[in-house]
Coordinates of C-alpha atoms in Angstrom, one line a residue:
Chain D
M1 CA -37.7 -7.2 0.0
R2 CA -40.0 -10.0 1.2
V3 CA -42.7 -7.4 1.9
L4 CA -42.3 -6.1 -1.6
A5 CA -42.5 -9.5 -3.2
V6 CA -45.7 -10.2 -1.3
I7 CA -47.2 -6.9 -2.5
R8 CA -46.2 -7.7 -6.0
R9 CA -47.7 -11.1 -5.9
R10 CA -50.9 -9.7 -4.5
N11 CA -51.1 -6.9 -7.1
F12 CA -50.4 -9.0 -10.1
R13 CA -53.1 -11.6 -9.1
G14 CA -52.7 -13.7 -12.2
S15 CA -52.9 -10.6 -14.4
N16 CA -50.2 -9.7 -16.9
R17 CA -50.8 -6.0 -16.5
I18 CA -50.2 -3.6 -13.7
E19 CA -52.1 -0.3 -13.8
Y20 CA -51.8 2.8 -11.7
G21 CA -52.7 6.4 -12.3
G22 CA -53.1 6.0 -16.0
L23 CA -49.8 4.1 -16.4
S24 CA -50.0 0.5 -17.4
I25 CA -47.3 -2.2 -17.7
D26 CA -47.6 -5.3 -19.8
I27 CA -45.4 -7.6 -18.0
V28 CA -45.2 -10.3 -20.7
R29 CA -44.5 -7.9 -23.6
E30 CA -42.4 -5.6 -21.3
S31 CA -44.1 -2.5 -22.7
V32 CA -45.4 0.5 -20.8
F33 CA -48.2 2.8 -21.8
F34 CA -49.5 6.1 -20.4
Q35 CA -53.1 6.6 -21.5
D36 CA -52.4 4.5 -24.6
N37 CA -49.3 6.4 -25.5
P38 CA -46.2 4.1 -25.4
V39 CA -43.4 5.1 -23.1
K40 CA -40.4 4.5 -25.4
Q41 CA -36.9 3.4 -25.0
L42 CA -36.9 2.2 -21.5
S43 CA -33.8 0.4 -20.6
P44 CA -34.2 -3.0 -18.8
K45 CA -33.1 -1.4 -15.5
E46 CA -35.6 1.5 -15.9
F47 CA -38.3 -1.0 -16.7
D48 CA -37.5 -3.0 -13.5
L49 CA -37.5 0.2 -11.6
L50 CA -40.9 1.2 -12.8
M51 CA -42.3 -2.3 -12.0
L52 CA -41.0 -1.9 -8.5
F53 CA -42.6 1.5 -8.1
M54 CA -45.9 0.4 -9.5
S55 CA -46.1 -2.7 -7.5
A56 CA -45.6 -0.7 -4.3
P57 CA -47.4 2.6 -4.7
K58 CA -47.4 5.0 -1.8
R59 CA -44.6 3.3 -0.2
V60 CA -41.3 4.9 0.6
L61 CA -38.6 2.9 -1.1
T62 CA -35.2 3.6 0.3
K63 CA -32.3 3.8 -2.1
G64 CA -30.9 0.7 -0.5
A65 CA -34.0 -1.3 -1.2
I66 CA -34.1 0.0 -4.8
A67 CA -30.5 -0.9 -5.3
E68 CA -31.1 -4.4 -4.0
H69 CA -34.1 -4.8 -6.4
L70 CA -32.2 -3.6 -9.4
F71 CA -28.8 -5.2 -8.9
G72 CA -29.6 -8.2 -6.7
D73 CA -26.4 -9.7 -5.3
H74 CA -24.3 -7.1 -7.1
A75 CA -25.8 -4.3 -5.0
D76 CA -22.9 -5.0 -2.6
L77 CA -20.4 -4.0 -5.2
F78 CA -21.4 -0.3 -5.1
D79 CA -20.1 2.1 -2.6
N80 CA -23.0 4.6 -3.1
F81 CA -26.4 5.0 -4.7
D82 CA -25.4 7.5 -7.5
L83 CA -26.5 4.8 -9.9
V84 CA -30.0 4.5 -8.4
Y85 CA -30.3 8.2 -8.6
A86 CA -29.2 8.2 -12.3
H87 CA -31.7 5.5 -13.2
V88 CA -34.6 7.3 -11.4
K89 CA -33.7 10.5 -13.1
N90 CA -33.8 8.9 -16.5
L91 CA -37.0 7.1 -15.8
K92 CA -38.6 10.3 -14.7
K93 CA -37.5 12.1 -17.9
K94 CA -38.8 9.4 -20.1
L95 CA -42.2 9.3 -18.3
K96 CA -42.4 13.1 -18.6
Q97 CA -41.8 12.9 -22.3
T98 CA -45.0 10.8 -22.7
G99 CA -46.9 13.4 -20.7
C100 CA -47.1 11.4 -17.5
P101 CA -47.3 13.5 -14.4
D102 CA -44.4 13.3 -12.0
Y103 CA -45.5 10.4 -9.8
I104 CA -42.0 9.6 -8.5
K105 CA -41.5 11.8 -5.5
T106 CA -38.2 12.3 -3.6
V107 CA -38.6 11.8 0.1
Y108 CA -35.9 14.0 1.5
G109 CA -32.6 12.1 1.0
M110 CA -34.1 8.9 2.1
G111 CA -35.6 7.4 -1.0
Y112 CA -38.5 7.7 -3.4
K113 CA -42.3 7.3 -3.3
F114 CA -44.6 6.5 -6.2
E115 CA -48.0 8.1 -5.9
T116 CA -50.5 10.1 -7.8
S117 CA -51.1 13.8 -6.9
Chain O
M1 CA 26.7 -19.0 11.0
K2 CA 25.5 -22.4 11.6
L3 CA 25.9 -23.9 15.1
L4 CA 28.1 -26.8 13.8
H5 CA 30.4 -24.3 12.0
K6 CA 30.5 -22.1 15.0
T7 CA 31.7 -24.9 17.4
L8 CA 34.0 -26.3 14.7
F9 CA 35.5 -22.9 14.1
N10 CA 36.2 -22.4 17.8
Y11 CA 37.6 -25.9 18.1
L12 CA 39.8 -25.2 15.1
L13 CA 41.0 -21.9 16.6
F14 CA 41.9 -23.6 19.8
S15 CA 43.7 -26.5 18.1
V16 CA 45.8 -24.2 15.9
F17 CA 46.8 -22.2 18.9
I18 CA 47.8 -25.3 20.8
F19 CA 49.5 -26.6 17.7
L20 CA 51.7 -23.5 17.4
I21 CA 52.5 -23.3 21.1
S22 CA 53.3 -27.0 21.4
T23 CA 55.5 -27.0 18.3
V24 CA 57.6 -24.2 19.7
V25 CA 57.8 -25.8 23.1
F26 CA 58.5 -29.2 21.7
Y27 CA 61.3 -27.7 19.5
F28 CA 63.1 -26.2 22.5
L29 CA 62.5 -29.3 24.6
V30 CA 64.1 -31.6 21.9
Q31 CA 66.9 -29.2 21.4
N32 CA 67.5 -29.0 25.1
L33 CA 67.5 -32.8 25.3
W34 CA 69.9 -33.0 22.4
E35 CA 72.3 -30.5 23.9
N36 CA 72.3 -32.4 27.2
D37 CA 73.1 -35.5 25.2
V38 CA 75.9 -33.8 23.3
D39 CA 77.2 -32.2 26.5
E40 CA 77.4 -35.6 28.1
S41 CA 79.4 -37.0 25.2
L42 CA 81.7 -34.0 25.4
I43 CA 82.2 -34.6 29.1
Y44 CA 83.0 -38.2 28.3
Q45 CA 85.6 -37.2 25.7
K46 CA 87.1 -34.8 28.2
E47 CA 87.4 -37.5 30.8
K48 CA 89.1 -39.8 28.4
I49 CA 91.6 -37.1 27.6
I50 CA 92.2 -36.5 31.3
E51 CA 92.6 -40.2 31.8
G52 CA 95.2 -40.2 28.9
L53 CA 97.0 -37.2 30.5
K54 CA 97.1 -38.9 33.8
A55 CA 98.5 -42.1 32.4
G56 CA 101.3 -40.0 31.0
T57 CA 100.6 -41.2 27.6
F58 CA 100.1 -37.7 26.4
E59 CA 102.2 -37.8 23.3
D60 CA 101.6 -36.3 19.9
T61 CA 100.9 -39.5 18.2
V62 CA 98.4 -40.5 20.9
V63 CA 96.7 -37.1 20.5
E64 CA 96.6 -37.5 16.8
N65 CA 95.0 -41.0 17.1
F66 CA 92.7 -39.7 19.7
T67 CA 91.7 -36.8 17.6
R68 CA 91.2 -38.9 14.6
N69 CA 89.0 -41.3 16.5
A70 CA 87.1 -38.4 18.0
Q71 CA 86.6 -36.9 14.6
K72 CA 84.9 -40.1 13.4
L73 CA 82.3 -39.4 16.1
G74 CA 82.0 -35.8 14.9
V75 CA 84.0 -34.4 17.8
E76 CA 87.0 -32.1 17.5
V77 CA 89.5 -31.9 20.2
S78 CA 92.3 -29.5 21.0
I79 CA 94.6 -29.8 24.0
V80 CA 96.8 -26.8 24.8
P81 CA 99.1 -26.6 27.8
V82 CA 98.6 -23.2 29.5
T83 CA 100.3 -21.5 32.3
G84 CA 99.1 -19.3 35.2
S85 CA 95.4 -19.9 34.7
S86 CA 93.2 -21.1 37.4
P87 CA 92.4 -24.8 37.0
N88 CA 89.1 -26.7 37.2
A89 CA 87.0 -24.3 35.3
E90 CA 84.6 -25.7 32.8
F91 CA 82.0 -24.1 30.5
F92 CA 79.8 -24.9 27.5
R93 CA 78.9 -22.7 24.7
N94 CA 77.4 -22.7 21.3
E95 CA 79.7 -21.4 18.6
T96 CA 79.8 -21.3 14.9
Y97 CA 82.9 -22.2 12.9
P98 CA 83.5 -22.0 9.2
D99 CA 83.2 -25.4 7.6
P100 CA 86.0 -25.7 5.0
V101 CA 84.1 -28.3 3.0
R102 CA 80.7 -26.7 2.9
N103 CA 82.1 -23.2 2.8
H104 CA 79.8 -21.7 5.4
A105 CA 79.5 -21.3 9.1
E106 CA 78.2 -24.4 11.0
P107 CA 76.9 -24.5 14.5
F108 CA 79.0 -26.3 17.1
R109 CA 78.6 -27.2 20.7
E110 CA 81.8 -26.5 22.5
M111 CA 83.2 -27.4 25.9
V112 CA 86.2 -25.6 27.2
S113 CA 87.8 -26.9 30.4
L114 CA 90.9 -25.9 32.3
I115 CA 92.3 -28.7 34.2
Q116 CA 95.4 -29.6 36.1
V117 CA 97.0 -33.0 35.5
N118 CA 100.2 -34.0 37.1
G119 CA 100.9 -30.4 38.1
E120 CA 100.5 -29.2 34.5
N121 CA 97.7 -26.9 33.4
Y122 CA 95.9 -27.7 30.2
K123 CA 93.1 -26.1 28.3
I124 CA 91.0 -28.7 26.7
T125 CA 88.5 -27.7 24.1
V126 CA 86.1 -30.4 22.8
R127 CA 83.4 -29.5 20.3
K128 CA 80.9 -31.3 18.4
D129 CA 79.2 -30.2 15.3
L130 CA 75.4 -29.7 15.5
V131 CA 74.5 -29.9 11.9
E132 CA 73.1 -33.3 12.1
S133 CA 71.3 -32.6 15.3
A134 CA 69.6 -29.5 13.8
D135 CA 68.4 -31.7 10.9
L136 CA 67.2 -34.3 13.3
I137 CA 65.3 -31.7 15.4
L138 CA 63.7 -30.4 12.3
E139 CA 62.7 -33.9 11.2
I140 CA 61.3 -34.6 14.6
I141 CA 59.3 -31.3 14.5
I142 CA 58.0 -32.1 11.1
A143 CA 56.9 -35.6 12.1
Q144 CA 55.3 -34.2 15.2
A145 CA 53.5 -31.5 13.1
I146 CA 52.2 -34.2 10.6
L147 CA 51.0 -36.3 13.4
F148 CA 49.3 -33.4 15.1
L149 CA 47.7 -32.4 11.8
I150 CA 46.4 -35.9 11.2
L151 CA 45.0 -35.9 14.7
L152 CA 43.4 -32.5 14.2
I153 CA 41.8 -33.3 10.9
G154 CA 40.7 -36.7 12.1
S155 CA 39.1 -35.2 15.2
L156 CA 37.5 -32.4 13.2
F157 CA 36.0 -34.8 10.8
F158 CA 34.9 -37.1 13.5
N159 CA 33.5 -34.3 15.5
N160 CA 31.7 -32.9 12.5
S161 CA 29.9 -36.1 11.6
F162 CA 29.3 -36.9 15.2
S163 CA 27.8 -33.4 15.9
K164 CA 25.7 -33.7 12.8
R165 CA 24.2 -36.9 14.0
I166 CA 23.6 -35.5 17.5
W167 CA 22.1 -32.3 16.1
Q168 CA 20.1 -34.0 13.4
P169 CA 16.8 -34.2 15.5
F170 CA 17.2 -30.6 16.3
Y171 CA 17.4 -29.6 12.7
E172 CA 14.4 -31.9 12.0
L173 CA 12.5 -30.0 14.7
V174 CA 13.4 -26.7 13.1
V175 CA 12.1 -27.9 9.7
R176 CA 8.8 -29.0 11.3
V177 CA 8.4 -25.7 13.2
K178 CA 9.1 -23.8 10.0
S179 CA 6.4 -25.7 8.1
F180 CA 3.9 -25.3 10.9
R181 CA 0.8 -23.4 9.9
I182 CA -1.7 -22.5 12.6
D183 CA -4.7 -22.6 10.2
K184 CA -3.9 -26.2 9.2
Q185 CA -5.0 -27.3 12.7
E186 CA -2.3 -29.9 12.9
V187 CA -0.4 -30.3 16.1
L188 CA 3.3 -30.2 15.6
V189 CA 4.9 -33.6 16.4
A190 CA 8.5 -33.3 17.6
P191 CA 10.9 -36.0 16.4
E192 CA 12.0 -38.8 18.9
T193 CA 15.5 -38.2 20.3
R194 CA 17.5 -39.8 23.1
I195 CA 18.7 -36.4 24.2
T196 CA 17.0 -34.9 27.2
E197 CA 17.4 -31.3 26.2
F198 CA 16.0 -31.9 22.7
D199 CA 13.1 -33.9 24.1
E200 CA 12.3 -31.1 26.5
L201 CA 12.4 -28.6 23.7
G202 CA 10.2 -30.8 21.5
E203 CA 7.7 -31.2 24.2
A204 CA 7.6 -27.5 24.9
I205 CA 7.0 -26.7 21.3
E206 CA 4.3 -29.4 21.0
R207 CA 2.6 -27.9 24.0
L208 CA 3.0 -24.4 22.6
T209 CA 1.5 -25.3 19.2
R210 CA -1.4 -27.2 20.8
D211 CA -2.3 -24.2 22.9
A212 CA -1.9 -21.9 19.9
I213 CA -4.2 -24.1 17.8
R214 CA -6.8 -24.2 20.6
T215 CA -6.7 -20.4 21.0
F216 CA -6.8 -19.9 17.3
S217 CA -9.8 -22.1 16.7
T218 CA -11.6 -20.6 19.7
Q219 CA -11.0 -17.2 18.2
K220 CA -12.2 -18.3 14.8
E221 CA -15.3 -19.8 16.2
F222 CA -16.0 -16.6 18.0
T223 CA -15.6 -14.5 14.8
E224 CA -17.9 -16.9 13.0
N225 CA -20.5 -17.0 15.7
A226 CA -20.4 -13.3 16.2
A227 CA -20.9 -12.7 12.5
H228 CA -23.6 -15.2 12.4
E229 CA -25.5 -14.0 15.4
T230 CA -25.5 -10.4 14.3
Q231 CA -27.3 -11.3 11.1
T232 CA -30.7 -11.6 12.6
P233 CA -30.7 -8.3 14.6
L234 CA -29.4 -6.6 11.5
A235 CA -32.2 -7.9 9.4
V236 CA -34.7 -6.8 12.1
I237 CA -33.2 -3.3 12.2
K238 CA -33.5 -3.1 8.4
T239 CA -37.2 -4.1 8.2
Q240 CA -38.0 -1.8 11.2
L241 CA -36.3 1.1 9.4
D242 CA -38.2 0.3 6.3
L243 CA -41.5 0.5 8.3
L244 CA -40.4 3.7 10.0
A245 CA -39.7 5.2 6.6
Q246 CA -43.3 4.8 5.6
D247 CA -44.5 7.2 8.3
E248 CA -46.2 10.2 6.7
N249 CA -45.3 12.6 9.4
L250 CA -41.6 12.2 9.2
T251 CA -39.7 15.5 9.3
E252 CA -36.7 16.1 7.1
Q253 CA -34.4 15.8 10.0
Q254 CA -35.8 12.4 11.0
S255 CA -35.5 11.2 7.4
E256 CA -31.9 12.1 7.4
I257 CA -31.3 10.2 10.5
I258 CA -33.1 7.2 9.0
T259 CA -30.9 7.5 5.9
R260 CA -27.8 7.6 7.9
I261 CA -28.8 4.6 10.1
E262 CA -29.7 2.6 6.9
K263 CA -26.4 3.4 5.3
N264 CA -24.5 2.2 8.3
V265 CA -26.7 -0.9 8.7
R266 CA -25.8 -1.7 5.2
I267 CA -22.1 -1.3 5.8
L268 CA -22.4 -3.5 8.8
S269 CA -24.2 -6.2 7.0
K270 CA -21.7 -6.1 4.2
L271 CA -18.9 -6.3 6.7
N272 CA -20.7 -9.1 8.4
R273 CA -21.1 -11.1 5.2
N274 CA -17.5 -10.7 4.4
L275 CA -16.4 -11.8 7.9
L276 CA -18.6 -14.8 7.5
L277 CA -17.1 -15.6 4.1
L278 CA -13.6 -15.2 5.5
A279 CA -14.4 -17.5 8.4
R280 CA -15.9 -20.1 6.1
I281 CA -12.8 -20.0 3.9
E282 CA -10.6 -20.3 6.9
N283 CA -12.5 -23.3 8.1
E284 CA -12.1 -24.8 4.6
Q285 CA -15.8 -25.2 4.4
V286 CA -15.7 -24.7 0.6
D287 CA -16.1 -27.2 -2.2
K288 CA -13.3 -26.7 -4.6
T289 CA -14.2 -29.3 -7.2
G290 CA -16.7 -27.4 -9.3
Q291 CA -16.0 -26.4 -12.9
T292 CA -16.0 -22.6 -13.2
N293 CA -15.9 -20.6 -16.4
I294 CA -13.9 -17.6 -15.3
S295 CA -14.5 -15.7 -18.5
A296 CA -18.2 -15.8 -17.9
V297 CA -17.7 -14.7 -14.3
V298 CA -15.6 -11.7 -15.3
D299 CA -18.0 -10.9 -18.1
E300 CA -21.0 -10.9 -15.8
I301 CA -19.3 -8.7 -13.2
C302 CA -18.1 -6.3 -15.8
S303 CA -21.5 -5.9 -17.2
A304 CA -23.0 -5.4 -13.8
L305 CA -20.5 -2.7 -13.1
E306 CA -20.6 -1.2 -16.6
E307 CA -22.9 1.7 -15.7
E308 CA -20.9 2.4 -12.5
I309 CA -17.7 2.5 -14.5
K310 CA -19.3 4.8 -17.1
M311 CA -20.7 7.1 -14.5
K312 CA -17.3 7.5 -12.9
G313 CA -15.9 8.4 -16.3
L314 CA -13.5 5.5 -16.4
T315 CA -12.4 3.6 -19.5
L316 CA -12.6 -0.1 -19.2
S317 CA -10.6 -2.3 -21.7
L318 CA -11.3 -6.0 -21.6
S319 CA -9.2 -8.6 -23.2
L320 CA -10.8 -11.9 -22.3
L321 CA -9.9 -15.3 -23.6
P322 CA -13.4 -17.0 -23.9
D323 CA -14.3 -20.0 -21.9
V324 CA -11.3 -20.3 -19.5
P325 CA -12.2 -23.2 -17.3
V326 CA -10.8 -23.8 -13.8
I327 CA -11.6 -26.5 -11.3
S328 CA -12.6 -24.3 -8.4
N329 CA -15.4 -22.8 -6.4
E330 CA -17.7 -20.5 -8.5
H331 CA -18.8 -18.5 -5.5
L332 CA -15.2 -17.8 -4.4
V333 CA -14.0 -17.0 -7.9
H334 CA -16.9 -14.6 -8.2
S335 CA -16.1 -13.0 -5.0
L336 CA -12.4 -12.8 -5.9
V337 CA -13.0 -11.1 -9.3
A338 CA -15.7 -8.8 -7.9
N339 CA -13.4 -7.7 -5.1
L340 CA -10.5 -6.9 -7.5
I341 CA -12.7 -5.1 -10.0
T342 CA -14.6 -3.0 -7.4
N343 CA -11.2 -2.2 -5.9
A344 CA -10.0 -1.0 -9.3
I345 CA -13.1 1.3 -9.6
R346 CA -13.0 2.5 -6.0
Y347 CA -9.4 3.7 -6.0
N348 CA -9.3 5.0 -9.5
I349 CA -8.7 8.6 -10.5
P350 CA -11.1 10.8 -12.5
R351 CA -11.0 9.8 -16.2
G352 CA -8.8 6.8 -15.3
R353 CA -8.4 3.5 -16.9
I354 CA -9.0 -0.2 -16.0
D355 CA -7.4 -2.9 -18.0
I356 CA -8.5 -6.5 -17.5
Q357 CA -6.7 -9.4 -19.1
L358 CA -7.7 -13.0 -18.8
S359 CA -5.6 -15.8 -20.3
N360 CA -5.4 -19.5 -19.6
D361 CA -3.1 -19.1 -16.7
R362 CA -3.8 -15.7 -15.2
F363 CA -6.2 -12.9 -14.5
E364 CA -4.6 -9.5 -14.5
I365 CA -6.2 -6.2 -13.6
T366 CA -4.5 -2.8 -13.9
N367 CA -6.0 0.5 -12.8
T368 CA -4.7 4.0 -12.6
G369 CA -4.6 5.4 -9.2
Q370 CA -2.4 7.3 -6.8
G371 CA 1.1 8.0 -8.0
H372 CA 3.0 5.9 -5.6
S373 CA 3.2 2.2 -4.7
L374 CA 1.0 0.7 -2.0
D375 CA 2.7 -1.0 0.9
E376 CA 3.0 -4.4 -0.6
S377 CA 3.5 -6.1 2.7
R378 CA 0.3 -4.8 4.2
I379 CA -2.3 -4.3 1.5
F380 CA -3.6 -7.9 2.0
E381 CA -4.1 -7.3 5.7
R382 CA -7.6 -6.9 7.1
F383 CA -8.7 -3.3 7.6
Y384 CA -5.7 -1.9 5.9
N385 CA -7.0 0.7 3.6
S386 CA -6.3 4.3 2.7
K387 CA -8.1 6.7 4.9
G388 CA -11.4 8.0 3.6
A389 CA -12.0 5.0 1.3
D390 CA -15.5 3.6 1.1
G391 CA -14.5 -0.1 1.2
S392 CA -14.9 -2.3 4.1
G393 CA -11.2 -2.9 4.4
L394 CA -11.7 -6.6 3.8
G395 CA -11.7 -6.8 0.0
L396 CA -8.1 -7.6 -0.6
A397 CA -7.8 -9.7 2.6
I398 CA -10.7 -11.8 1.2
A399 CA -9.1 -11.9 -2.2
K400 CA -5.8 -13.1 -0.7
K401 CA -7.6 -15.7 1.4
I402 CA -9.5 -17.0 -1.5
C403 CA -6.4 -17.3 -3.6
L404 CA -4.6 -19.2 -0.8
T405 CA -7.6 -21.5 -0.5
L406 CA -7.9 -22.1 -4.2
G407 CA -4.1 -22.5 -4.6
Y408 CA -3.7 -19.4 -6.7
E409 CA -1.0 -16.8 -6.4
L410 CA -2.1 -13.2 -5.9
N411 CA 0.5 -10.5 -6.5
Y412 CA 0.6 -6.8 -6.5
R413 CA 2.9 -4.5 -8.5
F414 CA 3.2 -0.8 -9.2
S415 CA 4.6 0.7 -12.4
M416 CA 5.2 4.3 -13.2
P417 CA 3.5 6.7 -13.4
D418 CA 0.3 5.4 -11.6
H419 CA -0.5 1.9 -12.6
H420 CA -1.5 -0.6 -9.9
T421 CA -1.7 -4.2 -11.1
F422 CA -3.1 -7.2 -9.3
T423 CA -2.3 -10.6 -10.9
V424 CA -4.0 -13.9 -10.1
K425 CA -2.0 -16.9 -11.3
F426 CA -4.0 -20.1 -11.6
T427 CA -1.4 -22.6 -10.9

């Protein structure tokens, strides 16, 4: 997690926007665009998830790491990562609806990786 | 049966036995004495008669006088001349004769002697009525019985209070041993006595508790250190695994291995955190003076678990009194509530229910689950859980420990057909 935080700090660099592969996040307004089309109805958890992916592109994020990011101290309360899976699935669906290519790749059973192409 | 009662009971049994035997023996002894006494007086009467016969004053009037005098003493006399019988025989016997006045048979002691005086044979019968003597014996026996009873009761009473005083330090010791709790870390102090055996017992127990406390704290320290020292290696394994996962050339099989390792590392860290928490609670290293809003804690955990509950198809019904404050430790309360709620989710059935109620004096959570009661005496033990469950096996042990530390009461009950309820009473 510390690694991710460092990456995030470096990527934000005073800016309120994160951009990657045509996707852009306005951190202050909490809004997401894909090539100027708004990605609608993202839940807070899905927004967090997308932030995590975009701040660490090309990195394999294990389900455990994702759960810790999403649920913080409460991650301990879950016995499995079905919930992570559900959130990722929903996020993917909503991105697809705005015409965004499938950037979120499944890395075997291990986790997910956010990358273009 | 208490020790005092046991000894008293035995003492009483023995006393009653002696009492019965001695009364019977005493009775016969007194009767025998009395008979000897009567016999002596009969012999005396007989000798007087013989004297009279020898003096040749044996005339009817004399006999009459004699008899009258004798009757005043309760003695009846008959003198009959006999022929042909062998003289100088004498025997005593007990007989009953009808009493004309009282109209029933009365016991008599009778002496029959055949004597020869001045060449004449006489049969002299002297008898004495034993009515008075029987009464007397009875009175003596009663007096003796009363005396004995007084003695018995007195000594029982005395013995009882005396024993109580003697055994008092022993009972005091029992009370102290009973209230001894190893996690309190207080050496048991045996009461001062002036009895060697009790002093030895007290000393032995003191030594035993001191050793037990030392062993206990060593073991506790070990648990804590072990849990603490494993944290760093675990963190290292985690980061290294994360690095390894970034490798582009991983095969599917290798990824699976990494996933499995990661999963188990997570279980291990969770276990580790819980063990540390337990050790901290046991060491009483918790501040219990903070103000905690339990309603907010329950609310927070429920919303964190909302999606999980929804995904499992469970129905959650919440009935929370808002802003229930308790003076307590927020972290522990959080851990307690979280453990109970995750437990209710984990062991639920498909399309089951969870009911949570919070009032000013209690937090109650009911979940549907298996159709039989859990083993009430063991569910709060460490690592007691149903086989195949995902939990660490520490959840309820921690919940119980937290309640003990915070002074709450944690109870479990089962009600048909499949409702498992845990209640925390904030007392």
